[in-house]
PDB file of C-alpha atoms in Angstrom:
ATOM      1  CA  GLU H  15      64.933  52.094 132.960  1.00  0.00           C
ATOM      2  CA  ARG H  16      64.272  48.566 131.579  1.00  0.00           C
ATOM      3  CA  ALA H  17      63.968  49.868 128.004  1.00  0.00           C
ATOM      4  CA  ARG H  18      67.509  51.430 128.527  1.00  0.00           C
ATOM      5  CA  ASP H  19      68.897  48.346 129.996  1.00  0.00           C
ATOM      6  CA  TYR H  20      67.462  46.448 126.972  1.00  0.00           C
ATOM      7  CA  LEU H  21      69.023  49.012 124.671  1.00  0.00           C
ATOM      8  CA  HIS H  22      72.396  48.794 126.254  1.00  0.00           C
ATOM      9  CA  LYS H  23      72.201  44.759 125.693  1.00  0.00           C
ATOM     10  CA  THR H  24      71.804  44.761 122.179  1.00  0.00           C
ATOM     11  CA  GLY H  25      75.471  46.604 122.117  1.00  0.00           C
ATOM     12  CA  ARG H  26      74.102  48.872 119.288  1.00  0.00           C
ATOM     13  CA  PHE H  27      73.137  51.708 121.827  1.00  0.00           C
ATOM     14  CA  ILE H  28      74.484  53.846 124.650  1.00  0.00           C
ATOM     15  CA  VAL H  29      71.324  55.801 126.317  1.00  0.00           C
ATOM     16  CA  ILE H  30      72.533  58.803 127.709  1.00  0.00           C
ATOM     17  CA  GLY H  31      69.310  60.189 128.531  1.00  0.00           C
ATOM     18  CA  GLY H  32      65.619  60.038 128.374  1.00  0.00           C
ATOM     19  CA  ILE H  33      62.981  62.895 127.822  1.00  0.00           C
ATOM     20  CA  VAL H  34      59.399  62.730 129.297  1.00  0.00           C
ATOM     21  CA  SER H  35      57.295  65.216 127.178  1.00  0.00           C
ATOM     22  CA  PRO H  36      53.664  65.526 128.692  1.00  0.00           C
ATOM     23  CA  VAL H  37      50.789  66.176 125.952  1.00  0.00           C
ATOM     24  CA  HIS H  38      49.148  69.824 125.447  1.00  0.00           C
ATOM     25  CA  ASP H  39      46.128  70.366 127.248  1.00  0.00           C
ATOM     26  CA  SER H  40      44.095  70.438 123.824  1.00  0.00           C
ATOM     27  CA  TYR H  41      44.966  66.938 123.162  1.00  0.00           C
ATOM     28  CA  GLY H  42      41.308  66.206 124.217  1.00  0.00           C
ATOM     29  CA  LYS H  43      41.778  62.782 126.069  1.00  0.00           C
ATOM     30  CA  THR H  44      39.149  61.956 128.789  1.00  0.00           C
ATOM     31  CA  GLY H  45      40.394  62.486 132.211  1.00  0.00           C
ATOM     32  CA  LEU H  46      43.561  64.682 131.078  1.00  0.00           C
ATOM     33  CA  VAL H  47      44.270  67.008 133.779  1.00  0.00           C
ATOM     34  CA  SER H  48      46.108  70.234 133.514  1.00  0.00           C
ATOM     35  CA  SER H  49      49.371  70.264 132.190  1.00  0.00           C
ATOM     36  CA  ARG H  50      50.458  72.429 135.362  1.00  0.00           C
ATOM     37  CA  HIS H  51      49.710  69.112 137.454  1.00  0.00           C
ATOM     38  CA  ARG H  52      51.034  66.638 134.822  1.00  0.00           C
ATOM     39  CA  LEU H  53      54.381  68.558 134.697  1.00  0.00           C
ATOM     40  CA  THR H  54      54.795  68.538 138.350  1.00  0.00           C
ATOM     41  CA  MET H  55      53.765  64.881 138.710  1.00  0.00           C
ATOM     42  CA  CYS H  56      56.357  63.567 135.889  1.00  0.00           C
ATOM     43  CA  GLN H  57      59.047  65.916 137.524  1.00  0.00           C
ATOM     44  CA  LEU H  58      58.532  64.241 141.243  1.00  0.00           C
ATOM     45  CA  ALA H  59      58.341  61.002 139.331  1.00  0.00           C
ATOM     46  CA  VAL H  60      62.023  61.304 137.992  1.00  0.00           C
ATOM     47  CA  GLN H  61      63.509  63.751 140.682  1.00  0.00           C
ATOM     48  CA  SER H  62      65.769  61.061 141.682  1.00  0.00           C
ATOM     49  CA  SER H  63      66.884  60.067 138.308  1.00  0.00           C
ATOM     50  CA  ASP H  64      70.253  61.244 136.925  1.00  0.00           C
ATOM     51  CA  TRP H  65      69.297  60.583 133.218  1.00  0.00           C
ATOM     52  CA  ILE H  66      65.699  61.314 132.657  1.00  0.00           C
ATOM     53  CA  ARG H  67      64.336  64.759 132.483  1.00  0.00           C
ATOM     54  CA  VAL H  68      60.748  66.425 131.995  1.00  0.00           C
ATOM     55  CA  ASP H  69      60.539  68.853 129.151  1.00  0.00           C
ATOM     56  CA  PRO H  70      57.799  71.269 129.009  1.00  0.00           C
ATOM     57  CA  TRP H  71      58.219  72.374 125.401  1.00  0.00           C
ATOM     58  CA  GLU H  72      54.908  70.444 124.259  1.00  0.00           C
ATOM     59  CA  CYS H  73      52.832  71.754 126.913  1.00  0.00           C
ATOM     60  CA  TYR H  74      53.809  75.339 126.328  1.00  0.00           C
ATOM     61  CA  GLN H  75      52.689  75.527 122.798  1.00  0.00           C
ATOM     62  CA  ASP H  76      49.596  77.378 121.681  1.00  0.00           C
ATOM     63  CA  THR H  77      47.907  74.228 120.785  1.00  0.00           C
ATOM     64  CA  TRP H  78      48.254  70.464 120.448  1.00  0.00           C
ATOM     65  CA  GLN H  79      51.411  69.247 118.631  1.00  0.00           C
ATOM     66  CA  THR H  80      51.685  65.805 116.796  1.00  0.00           C
ATOM     67  CA  THR H  81      54.191  63.241 117.871  1.00  0.00           C
ATOM     68  CA  CYS H  82      56.158  63.725 114.506  1.00  0.00           C
ATOM     69  CA  SER H  83      56.545  67.641 115.429  1.00  0.00           C
ATOM     70  CA  VAL H  84      57.709  66.842 119.006  1.00  0.00           C
ATOM     71  CA  LEU H  85      60.361  64.466 117.847  1.00  0.00           C
ATOM     72  CA  GLU H  86      61.324  67.028 115.015  1.00  0.00           C
ATOM     73  CA  HIS H  87      61.650  69.725 117.500  1.00  0.00           C
ATOM     74  CA  HIS H  88      64.026  67.569 120.073  1.00  0.00           C
ATOM     75  CA  ARG H  89      66.158  66.688 117.029  1.00  0.00           C
ATOM     76  CA  ASP H  90      66.254  70.252 115.933  1.00  0.00           C
ATOM     77  CA  LEU H  91      67.383  71.356 119.351  1.00  0.00           C
ATOM     78  CA  MET H  92      70.165  68.845 119.500  1.00  0.00           C
ATOM     79  CA  LYS H  93      71.443  70.000 116.317  1.00  0.00           C
ATOM     80  CA  ARG H  94      71.553  73.499 117.390  1.00  0.00           C
ATOM     81  CA  VAL H  95      72.971  72.968 121.046  1.00  0.00           C
ATOM     82  CA  THR H  96      75.676  70.165 120.040  1.00  0.00           C
ATOM     83  CA  GLY H  97      76.638  71.076 116.547  1.00  0.00           C
ATOM     84  CA  CYS H  98      76.377  67.359 116.003  1.00  0.00           C
ATOM     85  CA  ILE H  99      75.320  65.633 112.723  1.00  0.00           C
ATOM     86  CA  LEU H 100      72.033  63.914 113.493  1.00  0.00           C
ATOM     87  CA  SER H 101      71.495  61.148 110.898  1.00  0.00           C
ATOM     88  CA  ASN H 102      68.310  59.074 109.999  1.00  0.00           C
ATOM     89  CA  VAL H 103      67.980  55.570 111.150  1.00  0.00           C
ATOM     90  CA  ASN H 104      68.663  54.202 107.694  1.00  0.00           C
ATOM     91  CA  THR H 105      71.123  56.677 106.407  1.00  0.00           C
ATOM     92  CA  PRO H 106      74.076  56.768 108.932  1.00  0.00           C
ATOM     93  CA  SER H 107      76.315  59.733 108.460  1.00  0.00           C
ATOM     94  CA  ILE H 108      79.625  59.135 106.425  1.00  0.00           C
ATOM     95  CA  THR H 109      80.971  62.388 107.687  1.00  0.00           C
ATOM     96  CA  PRO H 110      82.709  62.401 111.087  1.00  0.00           C
ATOM     97  CA  VAL H 111      80.936  64.582 113.674  1.00  0.00           C
ATOM     98  CA  ILE H 112      84.336  65.498 115.180  1.00  0.00           C
ATOM     99  CA  GLY H 113      87.816  64.490 113.534  1.00  0.00           C
ATOM    100  CA  GLN H 114      88.866  62.529 110.733  1.00  0.00           C
ATOM    101  CA  PRO H 115      89.340  58.940 109.903  1.00  0.00           C
ATOM    102  CA  GLN H 116      93.014  57.750 110.837  1.00  0.00           C
ATOM    103  CA  ASN H 117      93.704  56.609 107.256  1.00  0.00           C
ATOM    104  CA  GLU H 118      93.170  60.132 105.833  1.00  0.00           C
ATOM    105  CA  SER H 119      96.096  61.547 104.467  1.00  0.00           C
ATOM    106  CA  SER H 120      94.836  65.066 104.807  1.00  0.00           C
ATOM    107  CA  GLN H 121      95.728  67.272 108.029  1.00  0.00           C
ATOM    108  CA  ASN H 122      94.072  66.577 111.106  1.00  0.00           C
ATOM    109  CA  ILE H 123      91.308  68.903 111.802  1.00  0.00           C
ATOM    110  CA  TYR H 124      91.189  68.800 115.644  1.00  0.00           C
ATOM    111  CA  GLN H 125      94.626  68.832 117.571  1.00  0.00           C
ATOM    112  CA  ASN H 126      96.055  70.350 120.390  1.00  0.00           C
ATOM    113  CA  ASN H 127      96.880  73.815 119.108  1.00  0.00           C
ATOM    114  CA  ASN H 128      95.495  77.396 119.652  1.00  0.00           C
ATOM    115  CA  ASN H 129      94.240  77.628 115.911  1.00  0.00           C
ATOM    116  CA  VAL H 130      91.519  75.325 116.537  1.00  0.00           C
ATOM    117  CA  SER H 131      90.150  76.316 119.868  1.00  0.00           C
ATOM    118  CA  ASN H 132      86.747  76.936 118.787  1.00  0.00           C
ATOM    119  CA  LYS H 133      86.178  73.617 117.084  1.00  0.00           C
ATOM    120  CA  PRO H 134      83.962  70.870 118.726  1.00  0.00           C
ATOM    121  CA  THR H 135      85.397  67.894 120.131  1.00  0.00           C
ATOM    122  CA  ALA H 136      83.805  65.006 121.926  1.00  0.00           C
ATOM    123  CA  ALA H 137      84.309  66.524 125.295  1.00  0.00           C
ATOM    124  CA  LYS H 138      82.670  69.953 124.324  1.00  0.00           C
ATOM    125  CA  ILE H 139      79.648  68.022 122.593  1.00  0.00           C
ATOM    126  CA  LEU H 140      78.798  65.665 125.809  1.00  0.00           C
ATOM    127  CA  GLY H 141      79.562  68.896 127.894  1.00  0.00           C
ATOM    128  CA  LYS H 142      77.063  70.852 125.861  1.00  0.00           C
ATOM    129  CA  VAL H 143      74.585  68.099 125.922  1.00  0.00           C
ATOM    130  CA  GLY H 144      74.991  67.406 129.578  1.00  0.00           C
ATOM    131  CA  GLU H 145      74.357  71.232 130.357  1.00  0.00           C
ATOM    132  CA  SER H 146      71.860  72.429 127.926  1.00  0.00           C
ATOM    133  CA  LEU H 147      69.906  68.893 127.063  1.00  0.00           C
ATOM    134  CA  SER H 148      71.053  66.684 129.673  1.00  0.00           C
ATOM    135  CA  ARG H 149      68.960  63.629 128.746  1.00  0.00           C
ATOM    136  CA  ILE H 150      69.156  62.334 124.975  1.00  0.00           C
ATOM    137  CA  CYS H 151      69.157  59.052 123.387  1.00  0.00           C
ATOM    138  CA  CYS H 152      72.314  57.906 121.583  1.00  0.00           C
ATOM    139  CA  VAL H 153      73.120  55.307 118.954  1.00  0.00           C
ATOM    140  CA  ARG H 154      76.542  53.888 118.230  1.00  0.00           C
ATOM    141  CA  PRO H 155      76.210  52.577 114.406  1.00  0.00           C
ATOM    142  CA  PRO H 156      78.237  49.960 113.146  1.00  0.00           C
ATOM    143  CA  MET H 157      81.074  52.174 111.999  1.00  0.00           C
ATOM    144  CA  GLU H 158      84.862  51.981 111.569  1.00  0.00           C
ATOM    145  CA  ARG H 159      86.497  53.529 114.429  1.00  0.00           C
ATOM    146  CA  PHE H 160      87.862  56.882 114.404  1.00  0.00           C
ATOM    147  CA  THR H 161      90.409  58.467 116.275  1.00  0.00           C
ATOM    148  CA  PHE H 162      90.146  62.145 117.851  1.00  0.00           C
ATOM    149  CA  VAL H 163      92.292  64.392 119.870  1.00  0.00           C
ATOM    150  CA  ASP H 164      90.997  66.603 122.667  1.00  0.00           C
ATOM    151  CA  GLU H 165      92.678  70.047 122.394  1.00  0.00           C
ATOM    152  CA  ASN H 166      91.923  70.439 126.017  1.00  0.00           C
ATOM    153  CA  ALA H 167      94.024  67.600 127.078  1.00  0.00           C
ATOM    154  CA  ASN H 168      95.948  68.385 130.267  1.00  0.00           C
ATOM    155  CA  LEU H 169      99.765  67.694 130.397  1.00  0.00           C
ATOM    156  CA  GLY H 170      99.905  66.400 127.051  1.00  0.00           C
ATOM    157  CA  THR H 171      97.464  63.554 127.633  1.00  0.00           C
ATOM    158  CA  VAL H 172      95.857  62.502 124.192  1.00  0.00           C
ATOM    159  CA  MET H 173      92.055  61.470 124.777  1.00  0.00           C
ATOM    160  CA  ARG H 174      90.794  59.317 122.061  1.00  0.00           C
ATOM    161  CA  TYR H 175      86.933  58.944 121.112  1.00  0.00           C
ATOM    162  CA  GLU H 176      84.748  57.128 118.612  1.00  0.00           C
ATOM    163  CA  GLU H 177      82.516  59.171 116.495  1.00  0.00           C
ATOM    164  CA  ILE H 178      79.425  60.591 118.169  1.00  0.00           C
ATOM    165  CA  GLU H 179      76.248  59.922 116.422  1.00  0.00           C
ATOM    166  CA  LEU H 180      72.914  61.343 118.344  1.00  0.00           C
ATOM    167  CA  ARG H 181      69.384  60.118 117.534  1.00  0.00           C
ATOM    168  CA  ILE H 182      65.923  60.327 118.951  1.00  0.00           C
ATOM    169  CA  LEU H 183      64.068  57.287 119.482  1.00  0.00           C
ATOM    170  CA  LEU H 184      60.150  57.249 120.310  1.00  0.00           C
ATOM    171  CA  LEU H 185      59.689  55.064 123.444  1.00  0.00           C
ATOM    172  CA  CYS H 186      56.038  53.736 123.828  1.00  0.00           C
ATOM    173  CA  GLY H 187      53.956  50.896 124.775  1.00  0.00           C
ATOM    174  CA  SER H 188      52.618  48.366 122.260  1.00  0.00           C
ATOM    175  CA  ASP H 189      49.093  49.715 122.726  1.00  0.00           C
ATOM    176  CA  LEU H 190      50.409  53.397 120.898  1.00  0.00           C
ATOM    177  CA  LEU H 191      52.002  50.997 118.157  1.00  0.00           C
ATOM    178  CA  GLU H 192      48.669  49.315 117.506  1.00  0.00           C
ATOM    179  CA  SER H 193      47.039  52.696 117.025  1.00  0.00           C
ATOM    180  CA  PHE H 194      49.127  52.987 113.979  1.00  0.00           C
ATOM    181  CA  CYS H 195      46.833  50.129 112.315  1.00  0.00           C
ATOM    182  CA  ILE H 196      43.728  52.016 112.624  1.00  0.00           C
ATOM    183  CA  PRO H 197      42.802  53.755 109.593  1.00  0.00           C
ATOM    184  CA  GLY H 198      42.742  57.508 109.264  1.00  0.00           C
ATOM    185  CA  LEU H 199      44.147  58.024 112.880  1.00  0.00           C
ATOM    186  CA  TRP H 200      47.600  58.887 112.067  1.00  0.00           C
ATOM    187  CA  ASN H 201      48.680  60.871 109.207  1.00  0.00           C
ATOM    188  CA  GLU H 202      50.800  58.601 106.868  1.00  0.00           C
ATOM    189  CA  ALA H 203      53.575  60.989 106.068  1.00  0.00           C
ATOM    190  CA  ASP H 204      53.973  61.396 109.977  1.00  0.00           C
ATOM    191  CA  MET H 205      54.183  57.643 110.310  1.00  0.00           C
ATOM    192  CA  GLU H 206      56.841  57.360 107.361  1.00  0.00           C
ATOM    193  CA  VAL H 207      59.023  59.981 109.484  1.00  0.00           C
ATOM    194  CA  ILE H 208      58.511  58.508 112.939  1.00  0.00           C
ATOM    195  CA  VAL H 209      59.283  55.072 112.036  1.00  0.00           C
ATOM    196  CA  GLY H 210      61.548  55.717 108.982  1.00  0.00           C
ATOM    197  CA  GLU H 211      63.438  58.444 110.173  1.00  0.00           C
ATOM    198  CA  PHE H 212      63.602  58.205 114.029  1.00  0.00           C
ATOM    199  CA  GLY H 213      62.662  54.604 114.964  1.00  0.00           C
ATOM    200  CA  ILE H 214      60.776  53.196 117.866  1.00  0.00           C
ATOM    201  CA  VAL H 215      61.330  51.529 120.965  1.00  0.00           C
ATOM    202  CA  VAL H 216      58.317  49.418 122.134  1.00  0.00           C
ATOM    203  CA  VAL H 217      57.424  47.966 125.563  1.00  0.00           C
ATOM    204  CA  PRO H 218      54.849  45.198 125.256  1.00  0.00           C
ATOM    205  CA  ARG H 219      51.398  45.687 126.752  1.00  0.00           C
ATOM    206  CA  ASP H 220      48.783  43.361 127.839  1.00  0.00           C
ATOM    207  CA  GLY H 221      47.215  41.475 124.910  1.00  0.00           C
ATOM    208  CA  ALA H 222      49.289  43.637 122.312  1.00  0.00           C
ATOM    209  CA  ASP H 223      51.884  41.508 120.586  1.00  0.00           C
ATOM    210  CA  PRO H 224      54.291  43.971 118.669  1.00  0.00           C
ATOM    211  CA  ASP H 225      55.122  41.320 115.848  1.00  0.00           C
ATOM    212  CA  ARG H 226      51.317  40.863 115.377  1.00  0.00           C
ATOM    213  CA  ILE H 227      50.668  44.326 115.142  1.00  0.00           C
ATOM    214  CA  MET H 228      53.444  45.095 112.552  1.00  0.00           C
ATOM    215  CA  ASN H 229      52.257  42.720 110.376  1.00  0.00           C
ATOM    216  CA  HIS H 230      48.870  44.649 110.047  1.00  0.00           C
ATOM    217  CA  SER H 231      50.485  47.768 108.739  1.00  0.00           C
ATOM    218  CA  SER H 232      52.316  48.330 105.491  1.00  0.00           C
ATOM    219  CA  ILE H 233      54.291  51.131 107.165  1.00  0.00           C
ATOM    220  CA  LEU H 234      55.209  49.239 110.253  1.00  0.00           C
ATOM    221  CA  ARG H 235      56.193  46.279 108.052  1.00  0.00           C
ATOM    222  CA  LYS H 236      58.361  48.374 105.536  1.00  0.00           C
ATOM    223  CA  TYR H 237      60.508  49.896 108.791  1.00  0.00           C
ATOM    224  CA  LYS H 238      60.337  46.798 110.809  1.00  0.00           C
ATOM    225  CA  ASN H 239      64.187  46.967 111.470  1.00  0.00           C
ATOM    226  CA  ASN H 240      63.549  50.404 112.974  1.00  0.00           C
ATOM    227  CA  ILE H 241      61.330  48.994 115.576  1.00  0.00           C
ATOM    228  CA  LEU H 242      63.025  47.456 118.605  1.00  0.00           C
ATOM    229  CA  VAL H 243      60.780  45.584 121.295  1.00  0.00           C
ATOM    230  CA  VAL H 244      61.879  45.440 124.672  1.00  0.00           C
ATOM    231  CA  LYS H 245      62.350  42.100 126.232  1.00  0.00           C
ATOM    232  CA  ASP H 246      62.127  42.058 129.903  1.00  0.00           C
ATOM    233  CA  ASP H 247      63.655  39.407 132.046  1.00  0.00           C
ATOM    234  CA  SER H 248      62.511  40.571 135.514  1.00  0.00           C
ATOM    235  CA  ASN H 249      59.673  39.436 137.325  1.00  0.00           C
ATOM    236  CA  HIS H 250      58.194  42.769 137.472  1.00  0.00           C
ATOM    237  CA  PRO H 251      56.417  42.904 134.161  1.00  0.00           C
ATOM    238  CA  MET H 252      56.607  46.381 132.437  1.00  0.00           C
ATOM    239  CA  SER H 253      52.902  46.295 131.317  1.00  0.00           C
ATOM    240  CA  VAL H 254      52.027  47.617 134.700  1.00  0.00           C
ATOM    241  CA  VAL H 255      53.822  50.996 133.808  1.00  0.00           C
ATOM    242  CA  SER H 256      50.416  52.579 132.675  1.00  0.00           C
ATOM    243  CA  SER H 257      49.046  55.886 133.544  1.00  0.00           C
ATOM    244  CA  THR H 258      45.480  54.250 132.772  1.00  0.00           C
ATOM    245  CA  LYS H 259      46.014  51.790 135.469  1.00  0.00           C
ATOM    246  CA  SER H 260      47.286  54.384 137.744  1.00  0.00           C
ATOM    247  CA  ARG H 261      44.057  56.619 137.331  1.00  0.00           C
ATOM    248  CA  LEU H 262      41.895  53.746 137.755  1.00  0.00           C
ATOM    249  CA  ALA H 263      43.559  52.412 140.867  1.00  0.00           C
ATOM    250  CA  LEU H 264      43.376  55.985 142.367  1.00  0.00           C
ATOM    251  CA  GLN H 265      39.817  56.152 141.480  1.00  0.00           C
ATOM    252  CA  HIS H 266      38.868  52.899 142.884  1.00  0.00           C
ATOM    253  CA  GLY H 267      40.935  53.206 146.364  1.00  0.00           C
ATOM    254  CA  ASP H 268      43.124  50.617 145.040  1.00  0.00           C
ATOM    255  CA  GLY H 269      46.173  50.012 147.394  1.00  0.00           C
ATOM    256  CA  HIS H 270      48.024  48.369 144.333  1.00  0.00           C
ATOM    257  CA  VAL H 271      48.578  52.072 143.088  1.00  0.00           C
ATOM    258  CA  VAL H 272      51.840  51.978 144.923  1.00  0.00           C
ATOM    259  CA  ASP H 273      52.847  49.296 142.265  1.00  0.00           C
ATOM    260  CA  TYR H 274      52.467  52.029 139.549  1.00  0.00           C
ATOM    261  CA  LEU H 275      53.585  55.268 141.087  1.00  0.00           C
ATOM    262  CA  CYS H 276      56.182  56.582 143.396  1.00  0.00           C
ATOM    263  CA  GLN H 277      55.189  57.951 146.862  1.00  0.00           C
ATOM    264  CA  PRO H 278      55.809  61.909 145.918  1.00  0.00           C
ATOM    265  CA  VAL H 279      53.431  61.315 143.203  1.00  0.00           C
ATOM    266  CA  ILE H 280      50.788  59.914 145.239  1.00  0.00           C
ATOM    267  CA  ASP H 281      51.248  62.705 147.930  1.00  0.00           C
ATOM    268  CA  TYR H 282      50.762  65.310 145.321  1.00  0.00           C
ATOM    269  CA  ILE H 283      47.599  63.653 144.047  1.00  0.00           C
ATOM    270  CA  LEU H 284      46.144  63.488 146.944  1.00  0.00           C
ATOM    271  CA  LYS H 285      47.086  66.848 148.211  1.00  0.00           C
ATOM    272  CA  SER H 286      45.822  68.291 144.828  1.00  0.00           C
ATOM    273  CA  GLN H 287      42.650  66.066 145.098  1.00  0.00           C
ATOM    274  CA  LEU H 288      43.312  64.839 141.382  1.00  0.00           C
ATOM    275  CA  TYR H 289      41.459  61.720 139.753  1.00  0.00           C
ATOM    276  CA  ILE H 290      38.954  61.513 142.553  1.00  0.00           C
ATOM    277  CA  ASN H 291      35.520  60.652 141.494  1.00  0.00           C
ATOM    278  CA  ALA H 292      32.257  62.242 142.828  1.00  0.00           C
ATOM    279  CA  SER H 293      31.525  59.424 145.506  1.00  0.00           C
ATOM    280  CA  GLY H 294      35.331  60.063 146.427  1.00  0.00           C
TER     281      GLY H 294
END
């Protein structure tokens, strides 16, 4: 929520959704419980949200998927479902997703007539997004305005829209960003795609300064403009949002676990007896 609020404050983004994608069971992280439990906990955590959804695709694959593969999957899915043009961070589309510029002399493509009822409009695209994907991240690039006519407008009312440009961004903590600097840990080609084509939204973590991290990686320096560091003005530090801290609090019987997890998730963990050590 704080990342979304910050992106809105920049004036560059309209966040229309967030996707939580739990990692595959074969990832091999110590203490990783079955994806069956992790999917359920994530779903309980966002059940009251009207913009965040949990996507099981990554868990359901035959084996572990790279971060780059997961991002590409969701980008391809959005292309198929919405019919939108999804541009890379550094190469905004010059082709309107729907409609044409007002100053174009050619005939308007999408007008209120029966000949174009199968053409995509902003209303149709957003409807498809809402029905089929529900939660996506969207960028409004600094481009000239376009005018569009909704062929489904009632009683002759004309609806006008700006160009819709959809993008997927990777949201992570600065600890994950720091792992980009570990030689051999990440495939360099994947890093180029993740940072160069998608872009990253970074939440600062304790002791991991994003600016310092970026200076230690040639790829991160190269695409520094594609990395947005969330600045939080609230008294509740975002660094407490940590699955590692949550597990440790549960294992140690720390009552501060309520700072990290919502009650339905805590109840599920207790019922399923997860993260309980032998001395329990």
